[in-house]
mmCIF file of C-alpha atoms in Angstrom:
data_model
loop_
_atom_site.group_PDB
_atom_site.id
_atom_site.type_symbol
_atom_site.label_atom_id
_atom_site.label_comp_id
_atom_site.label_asym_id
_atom_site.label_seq_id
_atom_site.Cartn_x
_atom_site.Cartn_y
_atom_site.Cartn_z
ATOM 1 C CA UNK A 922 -82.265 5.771 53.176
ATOM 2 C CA UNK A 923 -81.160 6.023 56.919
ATOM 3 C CA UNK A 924 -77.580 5.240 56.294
ATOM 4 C CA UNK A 925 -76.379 8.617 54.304
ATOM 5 C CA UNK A 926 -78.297 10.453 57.186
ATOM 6 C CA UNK A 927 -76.637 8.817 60.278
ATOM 7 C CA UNK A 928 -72.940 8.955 58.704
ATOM 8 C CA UNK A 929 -73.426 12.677 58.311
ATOM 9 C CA UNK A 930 -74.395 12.776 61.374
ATOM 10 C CA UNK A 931 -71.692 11.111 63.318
ATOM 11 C CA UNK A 932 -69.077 12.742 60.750
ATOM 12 C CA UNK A 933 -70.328 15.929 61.915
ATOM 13 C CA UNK A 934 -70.089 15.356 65.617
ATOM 14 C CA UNK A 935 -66.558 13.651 65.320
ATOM 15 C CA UNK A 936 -63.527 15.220 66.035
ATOM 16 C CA UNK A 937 -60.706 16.776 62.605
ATOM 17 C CA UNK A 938 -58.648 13.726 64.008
ATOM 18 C CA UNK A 939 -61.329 11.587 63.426
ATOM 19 C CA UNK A 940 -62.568 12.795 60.030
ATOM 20 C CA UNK A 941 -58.584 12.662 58.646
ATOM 21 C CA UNK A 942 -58.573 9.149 59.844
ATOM 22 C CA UNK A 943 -58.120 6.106 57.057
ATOM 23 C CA UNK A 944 -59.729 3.956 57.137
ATOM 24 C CA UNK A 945 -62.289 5.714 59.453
ATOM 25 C CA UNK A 946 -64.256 3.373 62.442
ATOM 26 C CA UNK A 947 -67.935 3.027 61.736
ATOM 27 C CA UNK A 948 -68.566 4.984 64.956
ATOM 28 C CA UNK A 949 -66.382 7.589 65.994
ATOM 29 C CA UNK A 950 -64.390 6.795 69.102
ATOM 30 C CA UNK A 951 -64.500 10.092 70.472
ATOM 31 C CA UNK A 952 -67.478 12.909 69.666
ATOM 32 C CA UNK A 953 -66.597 16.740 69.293
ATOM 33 C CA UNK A 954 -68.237 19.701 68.610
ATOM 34 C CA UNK A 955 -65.370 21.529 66.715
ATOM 35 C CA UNK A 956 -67.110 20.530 63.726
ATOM 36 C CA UNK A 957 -70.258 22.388 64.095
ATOM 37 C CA UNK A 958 -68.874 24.814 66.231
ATOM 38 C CA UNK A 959 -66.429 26.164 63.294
ATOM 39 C CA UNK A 960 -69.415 25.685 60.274
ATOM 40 C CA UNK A 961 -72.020 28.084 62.301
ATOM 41 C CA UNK A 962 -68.727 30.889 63.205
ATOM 42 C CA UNK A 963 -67.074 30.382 59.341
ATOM 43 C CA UNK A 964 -67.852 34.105 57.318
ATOM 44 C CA UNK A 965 -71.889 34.389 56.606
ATOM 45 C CA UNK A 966 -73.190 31.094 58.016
ATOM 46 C CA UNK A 967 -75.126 33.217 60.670
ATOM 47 C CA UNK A 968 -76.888 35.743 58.527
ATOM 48 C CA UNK A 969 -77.602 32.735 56.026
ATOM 49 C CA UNK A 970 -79.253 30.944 58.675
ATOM 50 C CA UNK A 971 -81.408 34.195 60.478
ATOM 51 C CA UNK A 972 -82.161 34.873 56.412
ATOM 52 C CA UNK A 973 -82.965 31.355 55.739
ATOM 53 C CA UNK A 974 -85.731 31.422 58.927
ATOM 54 C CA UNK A 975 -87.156 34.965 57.801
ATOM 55 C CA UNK A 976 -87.619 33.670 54.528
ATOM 56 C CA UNK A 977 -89.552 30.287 55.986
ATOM 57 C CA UNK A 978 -91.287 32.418 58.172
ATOM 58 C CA UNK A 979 -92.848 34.891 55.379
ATOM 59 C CA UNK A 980 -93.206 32.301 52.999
ATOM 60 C CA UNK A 981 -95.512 30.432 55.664
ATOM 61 C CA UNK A 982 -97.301 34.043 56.105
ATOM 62 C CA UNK A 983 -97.615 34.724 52.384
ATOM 63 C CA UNK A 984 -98.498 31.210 51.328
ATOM 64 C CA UNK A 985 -101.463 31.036 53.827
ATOM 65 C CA UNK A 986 -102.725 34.390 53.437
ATOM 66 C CA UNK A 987 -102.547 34.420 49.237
ATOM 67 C CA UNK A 988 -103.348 29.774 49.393
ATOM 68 C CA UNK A 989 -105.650 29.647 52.102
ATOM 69 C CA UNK A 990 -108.932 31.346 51.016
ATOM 70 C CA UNK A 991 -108.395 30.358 47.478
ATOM 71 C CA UNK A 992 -108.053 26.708 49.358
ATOM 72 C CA UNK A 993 -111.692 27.203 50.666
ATOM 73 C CA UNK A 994 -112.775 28.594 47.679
ATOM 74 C CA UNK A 995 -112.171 25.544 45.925
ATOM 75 C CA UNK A 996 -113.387 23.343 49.041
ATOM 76 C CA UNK A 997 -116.653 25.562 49.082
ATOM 77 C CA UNK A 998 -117.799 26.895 46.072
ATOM 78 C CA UNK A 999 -119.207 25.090 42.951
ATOM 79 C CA UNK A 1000 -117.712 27.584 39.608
ATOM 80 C CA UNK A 1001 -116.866 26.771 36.274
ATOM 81 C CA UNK A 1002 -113.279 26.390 35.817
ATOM 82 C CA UNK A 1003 -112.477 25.229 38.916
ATOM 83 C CA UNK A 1004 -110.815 21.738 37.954
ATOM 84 C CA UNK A 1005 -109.208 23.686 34.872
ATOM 85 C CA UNK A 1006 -108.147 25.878 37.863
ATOM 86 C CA UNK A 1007 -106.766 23.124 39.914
ATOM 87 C CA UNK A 1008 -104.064 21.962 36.840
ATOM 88 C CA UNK A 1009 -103.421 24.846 35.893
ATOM 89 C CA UNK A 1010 -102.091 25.292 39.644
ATOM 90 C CA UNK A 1011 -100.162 22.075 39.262
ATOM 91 C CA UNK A 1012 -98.007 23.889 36.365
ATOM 92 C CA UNK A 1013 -96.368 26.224 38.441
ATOM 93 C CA UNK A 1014 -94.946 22.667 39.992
ATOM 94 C CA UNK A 1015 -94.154 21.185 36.838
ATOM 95 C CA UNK A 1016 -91.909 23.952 35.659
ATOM 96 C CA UNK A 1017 -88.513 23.699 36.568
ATOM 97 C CA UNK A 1018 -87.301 26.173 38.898
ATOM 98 C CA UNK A 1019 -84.953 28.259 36.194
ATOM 99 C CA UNK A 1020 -87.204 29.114 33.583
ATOM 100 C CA UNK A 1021 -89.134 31.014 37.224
ATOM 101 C CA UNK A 1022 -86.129 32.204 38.779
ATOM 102 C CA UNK A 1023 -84.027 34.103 36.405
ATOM 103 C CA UNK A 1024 -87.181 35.712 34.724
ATOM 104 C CA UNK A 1025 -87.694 36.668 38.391
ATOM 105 C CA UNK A 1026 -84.740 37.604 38.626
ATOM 106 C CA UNK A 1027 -84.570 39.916 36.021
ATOM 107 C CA UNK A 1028 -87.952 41.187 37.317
ATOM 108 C CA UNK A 1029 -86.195 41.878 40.217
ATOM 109 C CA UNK A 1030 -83.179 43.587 39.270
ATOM 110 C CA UNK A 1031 -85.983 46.283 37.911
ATOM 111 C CA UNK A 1032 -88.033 46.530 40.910
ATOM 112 C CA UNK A 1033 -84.223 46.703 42.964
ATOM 113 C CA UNK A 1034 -85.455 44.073 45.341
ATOM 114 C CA UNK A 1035 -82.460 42.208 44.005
ATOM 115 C CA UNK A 1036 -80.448 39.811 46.092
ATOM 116 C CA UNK A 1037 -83.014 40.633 48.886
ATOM 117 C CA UNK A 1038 -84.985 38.144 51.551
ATOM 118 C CA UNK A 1039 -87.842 39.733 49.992
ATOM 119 C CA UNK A 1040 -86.537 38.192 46.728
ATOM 120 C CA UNK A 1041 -86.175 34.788 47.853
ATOM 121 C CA UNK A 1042 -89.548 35.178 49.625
ATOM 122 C CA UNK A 1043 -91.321 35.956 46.608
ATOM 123 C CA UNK A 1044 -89.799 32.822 44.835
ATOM 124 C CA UNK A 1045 -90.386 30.447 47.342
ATOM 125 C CA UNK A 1046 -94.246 31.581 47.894
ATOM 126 C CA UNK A 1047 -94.469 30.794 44.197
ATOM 127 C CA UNK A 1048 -93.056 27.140 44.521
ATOM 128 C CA UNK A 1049 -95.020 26.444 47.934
ATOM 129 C CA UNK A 1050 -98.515 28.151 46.545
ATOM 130 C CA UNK A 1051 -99.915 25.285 44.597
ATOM 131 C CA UNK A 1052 -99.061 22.890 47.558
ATOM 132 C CA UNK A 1053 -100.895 25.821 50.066
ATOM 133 C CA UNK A 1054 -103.501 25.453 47.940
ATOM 134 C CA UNK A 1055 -104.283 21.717 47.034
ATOM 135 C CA UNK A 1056 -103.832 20.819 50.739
ATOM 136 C CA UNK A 1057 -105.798 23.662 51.750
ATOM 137 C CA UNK A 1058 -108.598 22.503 49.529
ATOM 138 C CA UNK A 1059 -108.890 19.138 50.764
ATOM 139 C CA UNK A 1060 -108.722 19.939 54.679
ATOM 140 C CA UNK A 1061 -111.703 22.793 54.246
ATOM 141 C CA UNK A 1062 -113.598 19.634 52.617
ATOM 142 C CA UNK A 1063 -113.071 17.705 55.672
ATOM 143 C CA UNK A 1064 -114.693 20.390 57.621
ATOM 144 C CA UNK A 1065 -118.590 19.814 57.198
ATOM 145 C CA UNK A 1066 -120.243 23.005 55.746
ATOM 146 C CA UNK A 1067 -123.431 22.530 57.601
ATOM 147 C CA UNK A 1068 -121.206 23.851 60.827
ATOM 148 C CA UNK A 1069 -120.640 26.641 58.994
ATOM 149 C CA UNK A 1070 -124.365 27.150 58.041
ATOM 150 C CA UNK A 1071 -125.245 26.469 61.584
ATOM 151 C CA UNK A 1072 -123.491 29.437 62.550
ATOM 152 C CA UNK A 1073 -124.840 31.598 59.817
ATOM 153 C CA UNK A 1074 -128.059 30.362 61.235
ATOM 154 C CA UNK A 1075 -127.237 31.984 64.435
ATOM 155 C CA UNK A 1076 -126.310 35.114 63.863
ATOM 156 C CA UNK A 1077 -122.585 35.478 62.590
ATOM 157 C CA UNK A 1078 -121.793 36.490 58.702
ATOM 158 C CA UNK A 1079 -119.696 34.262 56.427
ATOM 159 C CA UNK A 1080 -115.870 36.121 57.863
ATOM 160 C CA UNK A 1081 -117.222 35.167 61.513
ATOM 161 C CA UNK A 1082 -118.627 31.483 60.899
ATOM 162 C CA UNK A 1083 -115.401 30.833 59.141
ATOM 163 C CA UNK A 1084 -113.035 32.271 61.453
ATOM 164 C CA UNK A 1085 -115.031 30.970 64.948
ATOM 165 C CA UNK A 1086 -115.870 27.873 62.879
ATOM 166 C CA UNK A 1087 -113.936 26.309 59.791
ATOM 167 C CA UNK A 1088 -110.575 27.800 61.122
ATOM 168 C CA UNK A 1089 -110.621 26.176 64.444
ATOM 169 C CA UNK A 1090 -111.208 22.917 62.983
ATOM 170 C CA UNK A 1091 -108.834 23.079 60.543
ATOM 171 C CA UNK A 1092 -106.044 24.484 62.658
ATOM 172 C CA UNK A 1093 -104.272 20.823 62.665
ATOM 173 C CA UNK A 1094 -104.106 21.194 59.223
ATOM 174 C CA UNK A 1095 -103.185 24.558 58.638
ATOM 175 C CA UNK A 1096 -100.469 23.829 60.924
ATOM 176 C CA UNK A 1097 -98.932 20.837 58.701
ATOM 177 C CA UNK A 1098 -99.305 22.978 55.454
ATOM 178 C CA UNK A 1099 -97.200 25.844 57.508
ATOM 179 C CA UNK A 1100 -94.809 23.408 58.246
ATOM 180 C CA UNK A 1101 -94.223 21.517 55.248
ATOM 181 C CA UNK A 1102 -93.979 25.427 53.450
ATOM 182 C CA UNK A 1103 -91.930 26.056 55.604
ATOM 183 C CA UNK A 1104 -89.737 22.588 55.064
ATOM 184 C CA UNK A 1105 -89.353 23.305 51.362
ATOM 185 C CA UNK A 1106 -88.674 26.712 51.669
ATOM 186 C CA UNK A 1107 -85.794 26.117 53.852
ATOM 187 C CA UNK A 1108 -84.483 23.224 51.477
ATOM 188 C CA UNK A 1109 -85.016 25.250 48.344
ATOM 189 C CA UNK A 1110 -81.113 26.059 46.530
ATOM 190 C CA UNK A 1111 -81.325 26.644 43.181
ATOM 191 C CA UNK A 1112 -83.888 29.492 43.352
ATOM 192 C CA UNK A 1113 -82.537 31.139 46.024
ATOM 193 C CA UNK A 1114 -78.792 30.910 44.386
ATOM 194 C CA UNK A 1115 -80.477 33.100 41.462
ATOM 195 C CA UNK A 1116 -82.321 36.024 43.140
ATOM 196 C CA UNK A 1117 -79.180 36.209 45.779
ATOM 197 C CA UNK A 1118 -75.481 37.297 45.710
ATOM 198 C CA UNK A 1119 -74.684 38.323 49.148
ATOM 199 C CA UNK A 1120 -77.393 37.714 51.412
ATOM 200 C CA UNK A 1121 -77.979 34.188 50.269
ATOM 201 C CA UNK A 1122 -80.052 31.489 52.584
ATOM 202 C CA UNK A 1123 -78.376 29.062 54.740
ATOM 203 C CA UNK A 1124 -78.780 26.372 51.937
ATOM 204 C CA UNK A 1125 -77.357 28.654 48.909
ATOM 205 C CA UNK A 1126 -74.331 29.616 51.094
ATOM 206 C CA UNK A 1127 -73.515 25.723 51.695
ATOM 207 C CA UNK A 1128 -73.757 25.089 47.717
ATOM 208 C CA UNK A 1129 -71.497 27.968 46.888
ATOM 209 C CA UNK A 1130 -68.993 27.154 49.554
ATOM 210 C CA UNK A 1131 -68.802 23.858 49.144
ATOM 211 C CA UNK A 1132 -66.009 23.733 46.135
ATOM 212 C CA UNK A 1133 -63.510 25.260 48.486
ATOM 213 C CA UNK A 1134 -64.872 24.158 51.725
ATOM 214 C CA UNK A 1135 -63.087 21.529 54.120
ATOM 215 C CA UNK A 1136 -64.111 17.950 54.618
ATOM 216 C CA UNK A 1137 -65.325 19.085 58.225
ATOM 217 C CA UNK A 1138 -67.790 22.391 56.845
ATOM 218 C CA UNK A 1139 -69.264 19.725 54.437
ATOM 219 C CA UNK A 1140 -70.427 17.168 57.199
ATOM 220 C CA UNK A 1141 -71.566 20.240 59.414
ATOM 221 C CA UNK A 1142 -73.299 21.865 56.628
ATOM 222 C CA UNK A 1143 -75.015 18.782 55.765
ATOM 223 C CA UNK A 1144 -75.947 17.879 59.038
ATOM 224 C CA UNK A 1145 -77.801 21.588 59.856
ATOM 225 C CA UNK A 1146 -79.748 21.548 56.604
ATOM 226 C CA UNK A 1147 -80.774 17.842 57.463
ATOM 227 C CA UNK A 1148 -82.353 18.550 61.232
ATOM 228 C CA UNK A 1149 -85.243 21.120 59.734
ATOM 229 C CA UNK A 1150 -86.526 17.939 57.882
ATOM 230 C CA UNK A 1151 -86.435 15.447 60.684
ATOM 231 C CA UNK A 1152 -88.108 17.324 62.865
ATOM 232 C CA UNK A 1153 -90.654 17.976 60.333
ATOM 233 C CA UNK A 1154 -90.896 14.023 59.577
ATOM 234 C CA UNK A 1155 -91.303 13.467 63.663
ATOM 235 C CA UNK A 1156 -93.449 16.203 64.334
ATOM 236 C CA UNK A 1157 -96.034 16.516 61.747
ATOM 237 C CA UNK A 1158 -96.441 12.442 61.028
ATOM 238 C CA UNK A 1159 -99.728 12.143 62.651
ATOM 239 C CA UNK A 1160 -101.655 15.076 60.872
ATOM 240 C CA UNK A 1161 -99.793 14.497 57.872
ATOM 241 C CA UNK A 1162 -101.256 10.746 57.418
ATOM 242 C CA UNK A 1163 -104.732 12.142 59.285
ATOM 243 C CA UNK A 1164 -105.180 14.225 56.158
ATOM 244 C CA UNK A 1165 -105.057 11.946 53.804
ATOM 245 C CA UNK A 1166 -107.613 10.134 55.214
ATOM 246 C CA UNK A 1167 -105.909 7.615 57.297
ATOM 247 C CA UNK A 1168 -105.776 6.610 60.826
ATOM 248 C CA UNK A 1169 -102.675 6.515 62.684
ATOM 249 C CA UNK A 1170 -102.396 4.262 65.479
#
């Protein structure tokens, strides 16, 4: 799994020379930053990437805000329906992404939010939502509910115990649901390829340029969408594994 990963990643630090070289070394003899240095100042790669962070950042928003107190509904409350609930959350993740985008789409196109961030943000909160949700669920169950009623107990109302309470506890969390939102929303394509035409995300411009792009763009393009997932790998291991119940040591 490692080995596609590093040979982007030395192709994209390696000089034109190198990368027109045959047969090619299995390390580059001499690094360069031409590579990414021409990929991030080629026509659109900027706005793609500032429009592929504001539509991470709102999805994370919109997926917490909308996911997060139906999350602790679930955890909390006892209601008939609630495992029907639960699948029926899981469809939105079974369906592939076309049949959701282009009747979104076409919802769009009415509502003239077309080929907007707001249009890609509205697809992607869709995808991560049942995610938000599910993971949401199971961290407000590892938060024990007699805190909460020991606050109630002392004076604060159900808002405050959970906000002074549940939410500090579950911050970790919270935190790794943002991020991993905020991971597929950044890796999404397809979807935001459908809602988009000229203010596409970082990931949508690579796929449409790659048919006439150079060898070089490729291995640069590659290598910028790859980083946002390391870092989520490195970063977020620990609570990741914690919330599924295991110990990392």
């Amino acid at each position: 799994m490692a080995v596609p990963i590093v040979l982007v990643a030395l192709s994209a630090v390696s000089s034109r020379e190198a990368l027109n070289r045959f047969p090619k070394p299995p390390v580059p003899e001499e690094f360069s930053a031409d590579t990414l240095v021409s990929f991030f100042r080629a026509t659109g790669t900027a706005a793609a990437l500032g429009n592929s962070v504001l539509a991470g950042l709102y999805t994370v928003f919109w997926s917490l805000v909308v996911g997060a107190p139906a999350g602790y509904a679930l955890a909390r409350y006892a209601f008939r329906g609630r495992d029907a609930y639960q699948v029926f959350v899981l469809l939105v993740r079974a369906l592939p992404i076309v049949v959701l985008s282009v009747p979104l789409a076409t919802i769009f196109l009415r509502l003239h939010i077309y080929d907007t961030v707001l249009a890609v943000t509205l697809v992607h909160t869709v995808l991560a939502l049942p995610t938000t949700v599910l993971i949401t669920a199971s961290i407000f169950v590892a938060v024990p509910a007699d805190l909460e009623e020991a606050a109630r107990v002392f004076g604060c109302t159900r808002w405050q115990a959970a906000r002074r309470v549940v939410v500090p506890l579950a911050l970790p969390g919270l935190a790794a649901s943002s991020i991993f939102t905020f991971v597929l929303s950044w890796n999404e394509i397809l979807g935001a390829t459908v809602v988009t035409l000229s203010h596409r995300t970082l990931p949508a411009q690579v796929l449409t340029a790659l048919g006439e792009a150079s060898t070089p763009y490729r291995f640069a393009g590659g290598f910028a969408l790859i980083v946002p997932a390391l870092l989520f790998i490195l970063v977020m291991r620990r609570y990741l594994v914690n919330m599924w119940g295991t110990t990392l040591r």
